[in-house]
Short mmCIF file of C-alpha atoms and ligand atoms in Angstrom, two decimals:
data_model
loop_
_atom_site.label_atom_id
_atom_site.label_comp_id
_atom_site.label_asym_id
_atom_site.label_seq_id
_atom_site.Cartn_x
_atom_site.Cartn_y
_atom_site.Cartn_z
CA MET A 1 60.47 17.04 55.32
CA GLU A 2 57.26 17.08 56.58
CA LYS A 3 55.89 20.38 56.03
CA LYS A 4 57.21 19.94 52.35
CA LEU A 5 54.75 17.15 52.18
CA GLU A 6 51.92 18.55 53.65
CA GLU A 7 52.17 21.45 51.25
CA LEU A 8 52.08 18.76 48.81
CA GLN A 9 49.20 17.68 50.14
CA GLN A 10 47.38 20.69 50.37
CA GLU A 11 48.33 21.62 46.69
CA ALA A 12 47.26 18.34 45.20
CA LEU A 13 43.74 18.48 47.03
CA GLU A 14 43.40 22.18 45.86
CA LYS A 15 44.07 21.17 42.14
CA ILE A 16 41.96 18.07 42.43
CA GLY A 17 39.04 19.98 44.04
CA ASN A 18 39.51 22.27 40.56
CA THR A 19 39.65 19.85 38.14
CA ASN A 20 36.62 19.43 35.83
CA GLU A 21 38.10 17.19 33.31
CA VAL A 22 39.01 13.68 33.45
CA ASP A 23 42.25 14.05 31.55
CA GLU A 24 43.26 16.71 34.04
CA LEU A 25 43.08 14.40 36.61
CA GLU A 26 45.35 12.23 34.64
CA LYS A 27 48.13 14.49 34.37
CA LEU A 28 47.63 15.38 38.34
CA GLN A 29 48.38 11.96 39.07
CA VAL A 30 51.23 11.68 37.04
CA GLU A 31 52.65 15.09 38.58
CA PHE A 32 52.13 13.93 41.90
CA LEU A 33 52.31 10.26 42.45
CA GLY A 34 54.09 9.39 38.58
CA LYS A 35 57.69 8.17 38.93
CA ASN A 36 59.18 11.71 38.55
CA GLY A 37 56.46 12.73 40.64
CA LYS A 38 56.59 15.55 43.42
CA VAL A 39 55.36 12.91 46.43
CA THR A 40 57.62 10.44 44.90
CA GLY A 41 60.92 13.13 44.52
CA VAL A 42 60.42 13.71 48.23
CA LEU A 43 60.25 9.79 49.12
CA ARG A 44 63.31 9.54 47.14
CA SER A 45 65.45 12.21 48.96
CA MET A 46 64.80 10.57 52.30
CA GLY A 47 67.82 8.73 51.84
CA ASN A 48 69.50 12.00 53.18
CA LEU A 49 67.50 11.60 56.70
CA PRO A 50 68.65 10.37 59.68
CA PRO A 51 67.76 6.55 59.79
CA GLU A 52 65.72 6.80 63.01
CA LYS A 53 63.75 9.64 61.61
CA ARG A 54 63.15 7.64 57.96
CA PRO A 55 60.15 5.05 59.39
CA VAL A 56 58.39 8.14 60.80
CA ILE A 57 58.58 10.25 57.54
CA GLY A 58 58.16 7.43 55.46
CA LYS A 59 54.81 6.34 57.26
CA PHE A 60 53.86 9.97 56.75
CA ALA A 61 54.65 10.18 52.96
CA ASN A 62 52.95 6.74 52.69
CA LYS A 63 49.58 8.90 54.30
CA VAL A 64 49.84 11.65 51.73
CA LYS A 65 50.37 9.18 48.84
CA ASN A 66 47.22 7.33 50.14
CA LYS A 67 45.03 10.56 50.41
CA ILE A 68 46.28 12.07 47.30
CA GLU A 69 45.27 8.50 45.45
CA LYS A 70 41.90 8.58 47.19
CA GLU A 71 40.87 12.16 46.13
CA LEU A 72 41.74 11.12 42.57
CA GLN A 73 39.30 8.23 42.69
CA THR A 74 36.58 9.95 44.36
CA ARG A 75 37.04 12.95 42.18
CA LEU A 76 37.04 10.58 39.09
CA GLN A 77 34.00 9.08 39.93
CA GLU A 78 32.18 12.40 40.25
CA LEU A 79 33.36 13.74 37.15
CA LYS A 80 31.93 10.18 35.43
CA VAL A 81 28.61 10.89 37.22
CA GLN A 82 28.64 14.26 35.99
CA GLN A 83 29.35 13.44 32.36
CA GLU A 84 26.97 10.81 32.19
CA LYS A 85 24.16 13.19 33.44
CA ALA A 86 25.39 15.62 31.26
CA ARG A 87 25.01 13.15 28.44
CA LEU A 88 21.55 11.66 29.37
CA ALA A 89 20.21 15.50 29.65
CA GLN A 90 21.55 15.99 26.05
CA GLU A 91 19.92 12.77 24.75
CA ALA A 92 17.01 13.07 26.63
CA ILE A 93 13.26 12.47 24.33
CA ASP A 94 10.37 14.79 25.16
CA ILE A 95 7.50 11.93 25.22
CA THR A 96 5.16 14.26 25.59
CA LEU A 97 5.62 16.42 21.98
CA PRO A 98 3.28 15.23 19.55
CA GLY A 99 4.48 12.51 17.17
CA LYS A 100 5.13 12.77 14.08
CA LYS A 101 2.04 12.58 11.75
CA ILE A 102 2.30 9.18 9.54
CA SER A 103 -0.24 9.97 6.49
CA ARG A 104 -1.45 6.43 5.62
CA GLY A 105 -2.74 5.46 2.35
CA ARG A 106 -6.12 4.20 1.32
CA LEU A 107 -7.81 2.48 -1.49
CA HIS A 108 -8.88 3.68 -4.83
CA PRO A 109 -12.61 4.13 -5.34
CA MET A 110 -12.02 1.17 -8.14
CA GLN A 111 -10.18 -0.95 -6.27
CA LEU A 112 -13.20 -0.41 -3.30
CA ILE A 113 -15.59 -1.68 -5.73
CA ILE A 114 -13.53 -4.34 -6.67
CA ASN A 115 -13.22 -5.65 -3.51
CA GLN A 116 -16.84 -5.40 -2.66
CA LEU A 117 -17.86 -7.04 -6.05
CA GLU A 118 -14.99 -9.82 -5.46
CA ASP A 119 -16.24 -10.57 -1.92
CA LEU A 120 -20.12 -10.38 -3.40
CA PHE A 121 -19.01 -13.56 -6.18
CA LEU A 122 -16.87 -15.55 -4.03
CA ARG A 123 -19.89 -15.81 -1.25
CA MET A 124 -21.96 -16.98 -4.60
CA GLY A 125 -19.47 -19.54 -5.23
CA PHE A 126 -17.97 -18.12 -8.18
CA ALA A 127 -14.23 -18.82 -8.74
CA ILE A 128 -11.70 -15.87 -10.01
CA GLU A 129 -10.24 -16.06 -13.29
CA THR A 130 -7.30 -14.34 -15.33
CA GLY A 131 -6.37 -13.30 -18.73
CA PRO A 132 -3.93 -11.35 -20.77
CA ASP A 133 -4.74 -7.59 -21.93
CA VAL A 134 -2.89 -8.45 -25.35
CA GLU A 135 -4.99 -10.59 -26.73
CA THR A 136 -5.10 -12.32 -30.30
CA ASP A 137 -8.14 -11.74 -32.72
CA TYR A 138 -9.13 -15.05 -32.06
CA TYR A 139 -10.29 -14.96 -28.66
CA ASN A 140 -11.23 -11.15 -28.39
CA PHE A 141 -13.64 -11.65 -31.34
CA GLU A 142 -13.78 -14.80 -33.28
CA ALA A 143 -14.37 -17.13 -30.85
CA LEU A 144 -17.16 -14.65 -29.62
CA ASN A 145 -18.80 -14.63 -32.64
CA ILE A 146 -17.99 -11.40 -34.03
CA PRO A 147 -17.17 -12.09 -37.90
CA GLN A 148 -14.57 -10.72 -39.73
CA ASN A 149 -16.55 -7.78 -41.00
CA HIS A 150 -18.30 -6.91 -37.76
CA PRO A 151 -18.40 -3.30 -36.86
CA ALA A 152 -16.55 -3.71 -33.39
CA ARG A 153 -13.66 -4.66 -35.26
CA ASP A 154 -13.28 -1.41 -36.89
CA MET A 155 -9.74 0.10 -36.68
CA GLN A 156 -11.56 2.90 -34.93
CA ASP A 157 -12.51 1.20 -31.75
CA THR A 158 -9.37 -1.38 -31.45
CA PHE A 159 -6.10 -0.73 -30.81
CA TYR A 160 -4.40 -3.45 -33.00
CA VAL A 161 -0.42 -4.04 -31.59
CA GLU A 162 0.87 -6.24 -34.82
CA GLY A 163 -0.06 -9.65 -36.42
CA ASP A 164 -3.31 -10.81 -35.12
CA LEU A 165 -2.28 -9.03 -31.59
CA LEU A 166 -4.26 -6.40 -30.47
CA LEU A 167 -5.21 -4.81 -26.78
CA ARG A 168 -8.47 -6.41 -25.56
CA THR A 169 -11.78 -4.07 -25.82
CA HIS A 170 -13.36 -6.43 -23.38
CA THR A 171 -12.97 -8.91 -20.80
CA SER A 172 -15.48 -11.42 -22.43
CA PRO A 173 -12.03 -13.51 -24.24
CA VAL A 174 -11.64 -14.80 -20.72
CA GLN A 175 -14.82 -16.54 -20.84
CA ILE A 176 -13.22 -18.45 -23.95
CA ARG A 177 -9.87 -19.38 -22.15
CA THR A 178 -11.97 -20.65 -19.28
CA MET A 179 -14.43 -22.76 -21.54
CA GLU A 180 -11.51 -24.26 -22.94
CA LYS A 181 -9.71 -25.02 -20.11
CA GLN A 182 -12.58 -26.06 -17.64
CA ALA A 183 -15.42 -28.62 -18.48
CA PRO A 184 -18.72 -27.42 -17.04
CA PRO A 185 -19.83 -26.40 -14.62
CA ILE A 186 -17.99 -23.18 -14.80
CA ARG A 187 -18.89 -20.05 -12.51
CA ILE A 188 -15.91 -17.69 -12.58
CA ILE A 189 -15.85 -14.03 -12.77
CA THR A 190 -12.69 -11.94 -14.05
CA VAL A 191 -11.44 -8.03 -13.48
CA GLY A 192 -9.33 -6.34 -15.60
CA LYS A 193 -8.38 -3.37 -18.12
CA CYS A 194 -9.62 -3.03 -21.45
CA TYR A 195 -9.11 -0.79 -24.21
CA ARG A 196 -10.43 0.99 -27.00
CA VAL A 197 -10.07 4.05 -29.57
CA ASP A 198 -11.75 6.40 -27.95
CA GLU A 199 -11.36 10.32 -26.96
CA LEU A 200 -10.74 10.81 -23.26
CA ASP A 201 -13.53 13.18 -21.85
CA ALA A 202 -15.99 13.14 -18.97
CA THR A 203 -17.66 10.01 -19.43
CA HIS A 204 -14.87 8.11 -21.90
CA SER A 205 -11.76 6.72 -21.40
CA PRO A 206 -9.19 4.80 -23.54
CA VAL A 207 -8.62 2.46 -20.84
CA PHE A 208 -11.17 1.09 -18.69
CA HIS A 209 -12.07 -1.69 -16.44
CA GLN A 210 -14.45 -4.74 -16.79
CA LEU A 211 -15.54 -7.41 -14.58
CA GLU A 212 -17.14 -10.11 -16.82
CA GLY A 213 -19.09 -13.19 -15.33
CA LEU A 214 -19.66 -16.80 -16.79
CA VAL A 215 -21.87 -19.52 -15.39
CA ILE A 216 -22.30 -22.80 -17.49
CA ASP A 217 -24.40 -26.04 -15.97
CA HIS A 218 -26.98 -28.59 -16.92
CA GLY A 219 -30.45 -26.24 -17.04
CA ILE A 220 -29.09 -22.39 -16.68
CA SER A 221 -32.03 -20.30 -17.41
CA PHE A 222 -32.17 -16.55 -17.66
CA SER A 223 -33.73 -16.20 -14.62
CA HIS A 224 -30.41 -17.30 -12.97
CA LEU A 225 -28.69 -14.35 -14.66
CA LYS A 226 -30.95 -12.10 -13.27
CA GLY A 227 -31.04 -13.05 -9.96
CA VAL A 228 -27.00 -12.55 -9.88
CA LEU A 229 -27.26 -9.46 -11.34
CA ILE A 230 -29.87 -8.33 -9.23
CA ALA A 231 -27.80 -9.32 -6.52
CA VAL A 232 -24.85 -7.51 -7.62
CA THR A 233 -26.77 -3.91 -7.97
CA ARG A 234 -28.55 -4.19 -4.74
CA GLU A 235 -24.81 -4.80 -3.11
CA ILE A 236 -23.30 -2.07 -4.98
CA PHE A 237 -25.96 0.44 -5.00
CA GLY A 238 -28.75 -0.19 -2.17
CA GLU A 239 -32.27 -1.23 -2.74
CA GLU A 240 -32.98 2.40 -3.27
CA ARG A 241 -31.67 2.76 -7.06
CA ASP A 242 -34.08 0.93 -9.32
CA VAL A 243 -32.54 -1.18 -11.76
CA ARG A 244 -34.21 -2.25 -15.51
CA PHE A 245 -33.41 -4.89 -18.08
CA ARG A 246 -33.22 -3.87 -21.57
CA PRO A 247 -33.43 -5.75 -24.65
CA SER A 248 -30.35 -5.76 -26.82
CA TYR A 249 -27.83 -7.40 -28.80
CA PHE A 250 -24.30 -8.71 -28.84
CA PRO A 251 -23.15 -11.50 -31.01
CA PHE A 252 -21.88 -13.92 -28.08
CA THR A 253 -24.97 -13.80 -26.29
CA GLU A 254 -28.61 -14.47 -27.20
CA PRO A 255 -31.08 -13.20 -26.08
CA SER A 256 -29.01 -10.48 -24.88
CA ALA A 257 -29.76 -7.43 -22.43
CA GLU A 258 -28.30 -4.33 -21.15
CA VAL A 259 -28.86 -3.46 -17.11
CA ASP A 260 -29.47 0.11 -16.34
CA VAL A 261 -30.06 1.62 -12.65
CA SER A 262 -31.95 4.67 -12.03
CA CYS A 263 -29.63 8.08 -12.52
CA PHE A 264 -28.41 9.20 -9.37
CA LYS A 265 -28.31 12.90 -10.20
CA CYS A 266 -31.90 13.57 -11.24
CA GLN A 267 -33.47 10.45 -9.43
CA GLY A 268 -34.82 9.16 -12.99
CA GLU A 269 -36.39 12.59 -13.58
CA GLY A 270 -34.23 12.92 -16.56
CA CYS A 271 -30.86 14.80 -17.16
CA SER A 272 -27.75 15.88 -19.26
CA LEU A 273 -25.74 13.14 -17.16
CA CYS A 274 -28.46 10.50 -18.28
CA SER A 275 -29.52 11.86 -21.33
CA ARG A 276 -32.58 12.71 -20.47
CA THR A 277 -33.74 9.17 -20.20
CA GLY A 278 -33.62 8.81 -16.29
CA TRP A 279 -31.34 5.80 -16.54
CA LEU A 280 -27.56 5.05 -16.59
CA GLU A 281 -26.49 1.77 -18.45
CA ILE A 282 -24.02 -0.05 -16.27
CA LEU A 283 -23.39 -4.01 -17.99
CA GLY A 284 -24.25 -6.07 -20.75
CA ALA A 285 -25.66 -9.61 -20.57
CA GLY A 286 -26.96 -12.75 -22.12
CA MET A 287 -27.63 -16.39 -22.54
CA VAL A 288 -24.15 -17.55 -23.94
CA ASN A 289 -24.96 -17.98 -27.59
CA PRO A 290 -24.67 -21.86 -28.20
CA ARG A 291 -22.33 -20.96 -31.37
CA VAL A 292 -19.83 -19.77 -28.77
CA LEU A 293 -20.54 -22.95 -26.54
CA GLU A 294 -19.55 -25.17 -29.45
CA MET A 295 -16.28 -23.11 -30.76
CA SER A 296 -14.90 -23.95 -27.28
CA GLY A 297 -15.89 -27.28 -27.41
CA ILE A 298 -18.83 -27.62 -25.09
CA ASP A 299 -21.89 -29.48 -25.76
CA ALA A 300 -24.68 -27.12 -26.36
CA GLU A 301 -27.09 -29.52 -26.39
CA LYS A 302 -26.37 -30.38 -22.83
CA TYR A 303 -25.53 -27.20 -21.04
CA THR A 304 -26.84 -23.90 -21.25
CA GLY A 305 -25.36 -20.52 -19.48
CA PHE A 306 -25.01 -16.70 -18.93
CA ALA A 307 -22.23 -13.89 -19.08
CA PHE A 308 -22.32 -10.66 -18.48
CA GLY A 309 -19.64 -7.54 -18.82
CA MET A 310 -19.94 -4.63 -16.44
CA GLY A 311 -17.99 -1.19 -16.80
CA LEU A 312 -16.33 -0.54 -13.53
CA ASP A 313 -15.41 2.59 -13.98
CA ARG A 314 -19.04 3.66 -14.42
CA MET A 315 -20.47 1.63 -11.70
CA ALA A 316 -17.85 3.61 -9.68
CA MET A 317 -18.95 7.10 -11.11
CA TYR A 318 -22.57 6.28 -10.30
CA LYS A 319 -21.72 4.95 -6.87
CA TYR A 320 -19.84 7.48 -5.85
CA GLN A 321 -21.56 10.33 -7.93
CA ILE A 322 -18.50 11.35 -9.75
CA GLU A 323 -19.22 13.55 -12.69
CA ASP A 324 -16.64 12.81 -14.75
CA ILE A 325 -14.24 9.81 -15.03
CA ARG A 326 -10.98 11.75 -15.56
CA HIS A 327 -11.22 12.50 -11.53
CA LEU A 328 -10.57 8.52 -11.04
CA TRP A 329 -7.16 8.56 -12.83
CA ASP A 330 -6.04 12.21 -12.27
CA ASN A 331 -4.78 10.74 -9.16
CA ASP A 332 -5.42 14.06 -7.37
CA LEU A 333 -5.18 13.29 -3.18
CA ARG A 334 -7.83 15.89 -2.85
CA PHE A 335 -10.24 13.95 -4.45
CA LEU A 336 -8.55 10.39 -3.56
CA LYS A 337 -9.12 11.23 -0.10
CA GLN A 338 -12.49 11.16 -0.04
CA PHE A 339 -12.73 7.59 -0.18
N1 LIG B 1 -18.19 -7.94 -23.32
C1 LIG B 1 -19.66 -6.95 -23.73
C2 LIG B 1 -18.76 -5.64 -23.64
O1 LIG B 1 -17.93 -5.43 -23.43
C3 LIG B 1 -20.54 -7.09 -22.45
C4 LIG B 1 -21.08 -8.04 -22.15
C5 LIG B 1 -20.22 -9.46 -21.80
C6 LIG B 1 -21.96 -8.65 -22.91
C7 LIG B 1 -21.11 -10.45 -21.33
C8 LIG B 1 -22.82 -9.90 -22.92
C9 LIG B 1 -21.92 -10.83 -22.09
O2 LIG B 1 -19.75 -4.51 -24.21
#
């Protein structure tokens, strides 16, 4: 019987040594040490032995049992460690590989100009106002002293929505909205889209952007206007580009002026871009017409003010030397990535 046990021990240890799977180990456990297992079987048959032999064999059988049990546990641990290692190896990440490139977006050239101008005006103490794109005839024209039969109202220029609603043709209605709700002193700018019936070409777009400014207080004069606008052109175009004020006409300002910067393409020599004048127009401005002040409930005897409206798409083109306005809105990344 001892021999039999020894053989069983031998067999079990061999099998355990050759196992590579945890469930196989479990099977071996059942095969040798289970209720109907081989070692258990031998122990059970001990009843047939003479009594004096029983303790000796019993002791030996227990040794065998413990030995097998211990080997099973050791092998189990080994396999677990192996499995863990294999899992880690499979999940390993090579941190020396180059990372995936995240392509970051960037600001549109129009937004860059808007940010730069808003910063400048905020530094000069201006507040930022907003107004609707869909306006009434009153705010877009009437209150700005643009009478019923003025050519600016022509169906050719204005997108009419319905009734007396239209798409604003400029940001000047925000002047009126501001004067109606706020008493002087007023110092605001507003930025937004404007709409005019225009064929899209290199220099025209039916949707464009303006920045409007309005200052109203005691004793505001044209020299204040000049000071502010010169600060603006310096900020955007630097000191090198020349600036000129040219007399002009707007129904809502008197006197009125237009402001030009020297052409970036020909440096003022005269070329196709500037229609051979050497100058590019960037904004309209003037002293707020007293009739406009009175219509919005501001005492023109006490207060004076100036206003200006600049075309931001043009400004962006002239600043970044873009020769076709359509580039700004084509959303071609090769273009946009340059800014
Ligand atoms: N609203 C005018 C335009 O769109 C520009 C302007 C604004 C002129 C304010 C004078 C004062 O052409």
